[in-house]
Amino acid sequence: MKERIVQRFQAGAKTYEQSADIQRQVAANLSKHLPTISPKRILEIGCGTGIFSQYLVSLYPQARLNLLDISSAMVQICQQRFSSYPQIQVSCCDIELFQADEKFDLIVSNMTLHWLQDNLYKMDFLKNLLNQGGGLFFSILGENSFLEWKQICQDLQVEDGLLRFPSLASLRGYYPQWRFTEENIIYCYHSAYAFLHSFKQLGTQTSRIGYQPMTLSRLRQVIRHFDAQSFESIKMTYHVLYGNYCHI
């Protein structure tokens, strides 16, 4: 599963920013949750091309930033973006294998940790990377994302193929000391094809384990059915969960 995720992000690195409107919007929203402190060391998990990293540079100009991503192609783009910033280190690394020589005052992640899937409920290891008084702030997709696509597939009795994202209730149950909020962002696409194509552009088209892809004729039928729902645009729900934790 993880290998497929990496392969998709490798392929989508060059076109990522062309379709990253939601990632940009969530990055802006997440930045408003960040604390007004002066951290010395910051870790970002899943930096991608550096969209959220730019907020960190602006908010904490004196901090040393360690930016991680599992895709070497994404890392290369991010390195080029911040090549003139000596305080920033960009590394290709799987966060589940990451070993730090020092702890961090702030750990952040924008629209990444949901890719951990079942291991999303084993994030306590991130607390061990925090200094006392440090904070963890992140955004992920929630269970009600892409409701419109799920409904169309249900109407036509086909599997939607989407990964299953966590519910707000399940995260609160696993992490009772963490704080969570949620929001629904409605994004409009020109067509059902544009929605699906954005997954490829972003490298986020990985389907859940065991899913049998639709035949091309069946997929075209689903797309036509979806497009017939609206004359102007296709609306899609992004259910975003924001979480934070303070290491006391």
mmCIF file of C-alpha atoms in Angstrom:
data_model
loop_
_atom_site.group_PDB
_atom_site.id
_atom_site.type_symbol
_atom_site.label_atom_id
_atom_site.label_comp_id
_atom_site.label_asym_id
_atom_site.label_seq_id
_atom_site.Cartn_x
_atom_site.Cartn_y
_atom_site.Cartn_z
ATOM 1 C CA MET A 1 0.000 0.000 0.000
ATOM 2 C CA LYS A 2 2.707 2.465 1.003
ATOM 3 C CA GLU A 3 4.716 1.679 -2.129
ATOM 4 C CA ARG A 4 1.696 2.519 -4.294
ATOM 5 C CA ILE A 5 1.214 5.808 -2.452
ATOM 6 C CA VAL A 6 4.852 6.764 -3.015
ATOM 7 C CA GLN A 7 4.674 5.836 -6.711
ATOM 8 C CA ARG A 8 1.596 8.021 -7.212
ATOM 9 C CA PHE A 9 3.185 11.028 -5.505
ATOM 10 C CA GLN A 10 6.362 10.542 -7.505
ATOM 11 C CA ALA A 11 4.336 10.681 -10.706
ATOM 12 C CA GLY A 12 2.259 13.667 -9.582
ATOM 13 C CA ALA A 13 5.055 15.868 -8.231
ATOM 14 C CA LYS A 14 5.470 18.038 -11.337
ATOM 15 C CA THR A 15 1.733 18.678 -11.716
ATOM 16 C CA TYR A 16 0.883 18.846 -8.001
ATOM 17 C CA GLU A 17 0.618 22.618 -7.678
ATOM 18 C CA GLN A 18 -1.680 22.872 -10.709
ATOM 19 C CA SER A 19 -4.464 21.085 -8.810
ATOM 20 C CA ALA A 20 -3.637 21.887 -5.176
ATOM 21 C CA ASP A 21 -6.362 24.486 -4.539
ATOM 22 C CA ILE A 22 -7.826 22.555 -1.599
ATOM 23 C CA GLN A 23 -4.376 21.937 -0.129
ATOM 24 C CA ARG A 24 -3.695 25.676 -0.307
ATOM 25 C CA GLN A 25 -6.992 26.565 1.338
ATOM 26 C CA VAL A 26 -6.521 24.047 4.137
ATOM 27 C CA ALA A 27 -2.915 25.223 4.598
ATOM 28 C CA ALA A 28 -4.163 28.778 5.088
ATOM 29 C CA ASN A 29 -6.787 27.580 7.574
ATOM 30 C CA LEU A 30 -4.315 25.398 9.475
ATOM 31 C CA SER A 31 -1.858 28.285 9.753
ATOM 32 C CA LYS A 32 -4.486 30.180 11.760
ATOM 33 C CA HIS A 33 -4.463 27.384 14.347
ATOM 34 C CA LEU A 34 -0.705 27.649 14.940
ATOM 35 C CA PRO A 35 0.469 29.072 18.270
ATOM 36 C CA THR A 36 2.015 32.506 18.687
ATOM 37 C CA ILE A 37 5.285 31.193 20.094
ATOM 38 C CA SER A 38 8.927 31.328 19.063
ATOM 39 C CA PRO A 39 9.910 27.703 18.396
ATOM 40 C CA LYS A 40 13.563 26.924 17.837
ATOM 41 C CA ARG A 41 13.010 23.690 15.912
ATOM 42 C CA ILE A 42 10.038 22.746 13.718
ATOM 43 C CA LEU A 43 9.258 19.435 12.016
ATOM 44 C CA GLU A 44 6.852 19.289 9.081
ATOM 45 C CA ILE A 45 5.531 15.884 8.050
ATOM 46 C CA GLY A 46 4.606 15.588 4.373
ATOM 47 C CA CYS A 47 5.919 18.916 3.115
ATOM 48 C CA GLY A 48 5.140 18.108 -0.526
ATOM 49 C CA THR A 49 6.190 20.992 -2.743
ATOM 50 C CA GLY A 50 6.318 23.397 0.199
ATOM 51 C CA ILE A 51 2.850 24.976 0.158
ATOM 52 C CA PHE A 52 2.363 24.890 3.940
ATOM 53 C CA SER A 53 6.090 25.270 4.577
ATOM 54 C CA GLN A 54 5.861 28.815 3.233
ATOM 55 C CA TYR A 55 3.554 29.731 6.117
ATOM 56 C CA LEU A 56 6.073 28.331 8.596
ATOM 57 C CA VAL A 57 8.853 30.440 7.090
ATOM 58 C CA SER A 58 6.701 33.564 7.364
ATOM 59 C CA LEU A 59 5.404 32.907 10.884
ATOM 60 C CA TYR A 60 8.645 31.618 12.406
ATOM 61 C CA PRO A 61 11.535 33.224 10.480
ATOM 62 C CA GLN A 62 14.089 32.456 13.204
ATOM 63 C CA ALA A 63 13.247 28.762 13.556
ATOM 64 C CA ARG A 64 15.178 25.828 12.132
ATOM 65 C CA LEU A 65 12.847 23.837 9.901
ATOM 66 C CA ASN A 66 13.132 20.124 9.176
ATOM 67 C CA LEU A 67 10.796 19.318 6.276
ATOM 68 C CA LEU A 68 10.053 15.664 5.484
ATOM 69 C CA ASP A 69 8.310 13.945 2.597
ATOM 70 C CA ILE A 70 8.182 10.318 1.507
ATOM 71 C CA SER A 71 8.445 11.275 -2.191
ATOM 72 C CA SER A 72 11.921 12.145 -3.459
ATOM 73 C CA ALA A 73 10.365 14.015 -6.409
ATOM 74 C CA MET A 74 8.383 16.233 -4.034
ATOM 75 C CA VAL A 75 11.492 16.765 -1.916
ATOM 76 C CA GLN A 76 13.485 17.904 -4.932
ATOM 77 C CA ILE A 77 10.894 20.560 -5.795
ATOM 78 C CA CYS A 78 10.709 21.713 -2.175
ATOM 79 C CA GLN A 79 14.505 21.921 -1.953
ATOM 80 C CA GLN A 80 14.576 24.166 -5.007
ATOM 81 C CA ARG A 81 11.856 26.344 -3.521
ATOM 82 C CA PHE A 82 13.811 26.987 -0.327
ATOM 83 C CA SER A 83 17.361 26.750 -1.675
ATOM 84 C CA SER A 84 18.184 30.244 -0.386
ATOM 85 C CA TYR A 85 17.060 29.475 3.187
ATOM 86 C CA PRO A 86 19.983 28.049 5.198
ATOM 87 C CA GLN A 87 17.745 27.330 8.204
ATOM 88 C CA ILE A 88 15.642 24.849 6.211
ATOM 89 C CA GLN A 89 16.538 21.186 5.738
ATOM 90 C CA VAL A 90 14.386 19.129 3.356
ATOM 91 C CA SER A 91 14.689 15.336 3.586
ATOM 92 C CA CYS A 92 13.135 12.303 1.917
ATOM 93 C CA CYS A 93 11.910 10.153 4.781
ATOM 94 C CA ASP A 94 9.002 8.008 5.958
ATOM 95 C CA ILE A 95 7.757 9.537 9.219
ATOM 96 C CA GLU A 96 7.124 6.046 10.617
ATOM 97 C CA LEU A 97 10.869 5.340 10.269
ATOM 98 C CA PHE A 98 12.100 8.814 11.197
ATOM 99 C CA GLN A 99 14.696 9.105 13.966
ATOM 100 C CA ALA A 100 15.542 12.585 15.216
ATOM 101 C CA ASP A 101 18.784 13.588 16.897
ATOM 102 C CA GLU A 102 16.909 16.299 18.800
ATOM 103 C CA LYS A 103 13.328 16.973 19.818
ATOM 104 C CA PHE A 104 11.089 19.654 18.335
ATOM 105 C CA ASP A 105 9.125 22.584 19.719
ATOM 106 C CA LEU A 106 6.504 22.334 16.996
ATOM 107 C CA ILE A 107 5.390 19.473 14.729
ATOM 108 C CA VAL A 108 2.984 20.207 11.882
ATOM 109 C CA SER A 109 1.392 18.360 8.986
ATOM 110 C CA ASN A 110 -1.034 19.551 6.319
ATOM 111 C CA MET A 111 -3.271 17.007 4.560
ATOM 112 C CA THR A 112 -0.825 14.125 4.980
ATOM 113 C CA LEU A 113 -1.379 11.966 8.058
ATOM 114 C CA HIS A 114 -4.554 10.336 6.674
ATOM 115 C CA TRP A 115 -2.230 8.378 4.358
ATOM 116 C CA LEU A 116 -1.097 6.431 7.439
ATOM 117 C CA GLN A 117 -4.513 4.690 7.318
ATOM 118 C CA ASP A 118 -4.694 2.212 10.266
ATOM 119 C CA ASN A 119 -1.518 3.683 11.719
ATOM 120 C CA LEU A 120 -3.366 6.974 12.063
ATOM 121 C CA TYR A 121 -4.526 5.499 15.365
ATOM 122 C CA LYS A 122 -0.922 4.974 16.472
ATOM 123 C CA MET A 123 0.245 8.590 16.328
ATOM 124 C CA ASP A 124 1.316 8.654 19.961
ATOM 125 C CA PHE A 125 4.887 8.158 18.738
ATOM 126 C CA LEU A 126 4.822 11.777 17.544
ATOM 127 C CA LYS A 127 4.581 12.929 21.161
ATOM 128 C CA ASN A 128 8.016 11.426 21.764
ATOM 129 C CA LEU A 129 9.454 13.861 19.208
ATOM 130 C CA LEU A 130 8.201 16.916 21.116
ATOM 131 C CA ASN A 131 9.998 18.963 23.710
ATOM 132 C CA GLN A 132 8.093 19.653 26.911
ATOM 133 C CA GLY A 133 5.615 22.410 26.147
ATOM 134 C CA GLY A 134 5.827 21.646 22.425
ATOM 135 C CA GLY A 135 2.795 21.316 20.177
ATOM 136 C CA LEU A 136 1.484 19.125 17.364
ATOM 137 C CA PHE A 137 -0.857 20.705 14.785
ATOM 138 C CA PHE A 138 -2.263 18.942 11.728
ATOM 139 C CA SER A 139 -5.063 18.682 9.177
ATOM 140 C CA ILE A 140 -6.399 15.501 7.562
ATOM 141 C CA LEU A 141 -9.353 14.391 5.461
ATOM 142 C CA GLY A 142 -12.348 13.073 7.392
ATOM 143 C CA GLU A 143 -14.888 10.335 6.698
ATOM 144 C CA ASN A 144 -17.422 12.596 4.959
ATOM 145 C CA SER A 145 -15.056 13.618 2.177
ATOM 146 C CA PHE A 146 -16.274 13.036 -1.409
ATOM 147 C CA LEU A 147 -19.844 12.269 -0.341
ATOM 148 C CA GLU A 148 -21.127 13.214 -3.786
ATOM 149 C CA TRP A 149 -18.918 10.679 -5.565
ATOM 150 C CA LYS A 150 -19.837 7.988 -3.049
ATOM 151 C CA GLN A 151 -23.542 8.665 -3.615
ATOM 152 C CA ILE A 152 -23.257 8.454 -7.402
ATOM 153 C CA CYS A 153 -21.396 5.147 -7.128
ATOM 154 C CA GLN A 154 -23.981 3.836 -4.679
ATOM 155 C CA ASP A 155 -26.800 4.830 -7.035
ATOM 156 C CA LEU A 156 -25.141 2.866 -9.847
ATOM 157 C CA GLN A 157 -24.191 -0.033 -7.545
ATOM 158 C CA VAL A 158 -20.442 0.217 -8.108
ATOM 159 C CA GLU A 159 -17.627 0.490 -5.595
ATOM 160 C CA ASP A 160 -16.296 4.021 -5.146
ATOM 161 C CA GLY A 161 -12.683 2.857 -4.620
ATOM 162 C CA LEU A 162 -11.887 5.637 -2.163
ATOM 163 C CA LEU A 163 -9.727 5.233 0.904
ATOM 164 C CA ARG A 164 -11.667 5.266 4.156
ATOM 165 C CA PHE A 165 -10.845 8.334 6.215
ATOM 166 C CA PRO A 166 -11.337 8.642 10.002
ATOM 167 C CA SER A 167 -14.352 10.084 11.759
ATOM 168 C CA LEU A 168 -14.112 12.932 14.240
ATOM 169 C CA ALA A 169 -15.614 10.685 16.922
ATOM 170 C CA SER A 170 -13.035 7.927 16.397
ATOM 171 C CA LEU A 171 -10.103 10.340 16.693
ATOM 172 C CA ARG A 172 -11.534 11.880 19.847
ATOM 173 C CA GLY A 173 -11.941 8.390 21.260
ATOM 174 C CA TYR A 174 -8.336 7.391 20.524
ATOM 175 C CA TYR A 175 -6.827 10.715 21.562
ATOM 176 C CA PRO A 176 -8.963 12.127 24.408
ATOM 177 C CA GLN A 177 -6.301 14.681 25.380
ATOM 178 C CA TRP A 178 -6.059 16.111 21.865
ATOM 179 C CA ARG A 179 -8.297 18.863 20.501
ATOM 180 C CA PHE A 180 -10.182 18.436 17.234
ATOM 181 C CA THR A 181 -12.361 20.644 15.054
ATOM 182 C CA GLU A 182 -13.894 20.041 11.637
ATOM 183 C CA GLU A 183 -15.122 21.884 8.565
ATOM 184 C CA ASN A 184 -16.653 21.037 5.211
ATOM 185 C CA ILE A 185 -15.158 22.725 2.167
ATOM 186 C CA ILE A 186 -17.258 22.581 -0.998
ATOM 187 C CA TYR A 187 -15.167 22.721 -4.162
ATOM 188 C CA CYS A 188 -16.579 23.028 -7.676
ATOM 189 C CA TYR A 189 -15.148 21.131 -10.645
ATOM 190 C CA HIS A 190 -16.032 21.714 -14.284
ATOM 191 C CA SER A 191 -16.907 18.044 -14.696
ATOM 192 C CA ALA A 192 -16.640 14.620 -13.093
ATOM 193 C CA TYR A 193 -13.616 13.963 -15.285
ATOM 194 C CA ALA A 194 -11.936 17.118 -13.919
ATOM 195 C CA PHE A 195 -12.519 15.828 -10.380
ATOM 196 C CA LEU A 196 -10.948 12.448 -11.137
ATOM 197 C CA HIS A 197 -8.129 13.988 -13.161
ATOM 198 C CA SER A 198 -7.195 16.200 -10.195
ATOM 199 C CA PHE A 199 -6.366 13.030 -8.244
ATOM 200 C CA LYS A 200 -3.845 12.080 -10.908
ATOM 201 C CA GLN A 201 -2.396 15.601 -11.018
ATOM 202 C CA LEU A 202 -1.904 15.544 -7.247
ATOM 203 C CA GLY A 203 -0.718 11.942 -7.064
ATOM 204 C CA THR A 204 -3.584 11.109 -4.699
ATOM 205 C CA GLN A 205 -5.391 8.501 -6.812
ATOM 206 C CA THR A 206 -4.396 5.514 -4.653
ATOM 207 C CA SER A 207 -7.450 3.304 -4.082
ATOM 208 C CA ARG A 208 -8.111 1.217 -1.013
ATOM 209 C CA ILE A 209 -6.716 -2.295 -0.704
ATOM 210 C CA GLY A 210 -8.855 -4.929 -2.406
ATOM 211 C CA TYR A 211 -10.645 -2.527 -4.730
ATOM 212 C CA GLN A 212 -11.253 -3.856 -8.238
ATOM 213 C CA PRO A 213 -11.099 -0.927 -10.701
ATOM 214 C CA MET A 214 -14.130 -0.240 -12.881
ATOM 215 C CA THR A 215 -13.990 -1.111 -16.539
ATOM 216 C CA LEU A 216 -13.544 1.889 -18.820
ATOM 217 C CA SER A 217 -17.122 1.621 -20.089
ATOM 218 C CA ARG A 218 -18.456 1.505 -16.524
ATOM 219 C CA LEU A 219 -16.344 4.477 -15.502
ATOM 220 C CA ARG A 220 -17.659 6.474 -18.450
ATOM 221 C CA GLN A 221 -21.191 5.619 -17.375
ATOM 222 C CA VAL A 222 -20.509 6.906 -13.857
ATOM 223 C CA ILE A 223 -18.970 10.107 -15.223
ATOM 224 C CA ARG A 224 -21.952 10.735 -17.525
ATOM 225 C CA HIS A 225 -24.368 10.124 -14.657
ATOM 226 C CA PHE A 226 -22.444 12.511 -12.410
ATOM 227 C CA ASP A 227 -22.244 15.235 -15.057
ATOM 228 C CA ALA A 228 -25.984 14.959 -15.661
ATOM 229 C CA GLN A 229 -26.617 16.115 -12.081
ATOM 230 C CA SER A 230 -25.592 19.683 -12.922
ATOM 231 C CA PHE A 231 -25.429 21.926 -15.969
ATOM 232 C CA GLU A 232 -22.587 24.120 -14.726
ATOM 233 C CA SER A 233 -20.242 22.390 -12.274
ATOM 234 C CA ILE A 234 -19.730 19.389 -10.043
ATOM 235 C CA LYS A 235 -19.718 20.067 -6.306
ATOM 236 C CA MET A 236 -17.477 17.965 -4.084
ATOM 237 C CA THR A 237 -17.236 17.928 -0.288
ATOM 238 C CA TYR A 238 -13.878 17.918 1.465
ATOM 239 C CA HIS A 239 -14.412 17.036 5.122
ATOM 240 C CA VAL A 240 -11.345 18.409 6.910
ATOM 241 C CA LEU A 241 -10.356 17.581 10.488
ATOM 242 C CA TYR A 242 -7.930 19.787 12.417
ATOM 243 C CA GLY A 243 -6.108 18.398 15.435
ATOM 244 C CA ASN A 244 -3.661 19.716 17.994
ATOM 245 C CA TYR A 245 -1.890 18.468 21.082
ATOM 246 C CA CYS A 246 0.290 20.195 23.669
ATOM 247 C CA HIS A 247 3.012 18.077 25.300
ATOM 248 C CA ILE A 248 2.917 19.084 28.956
#
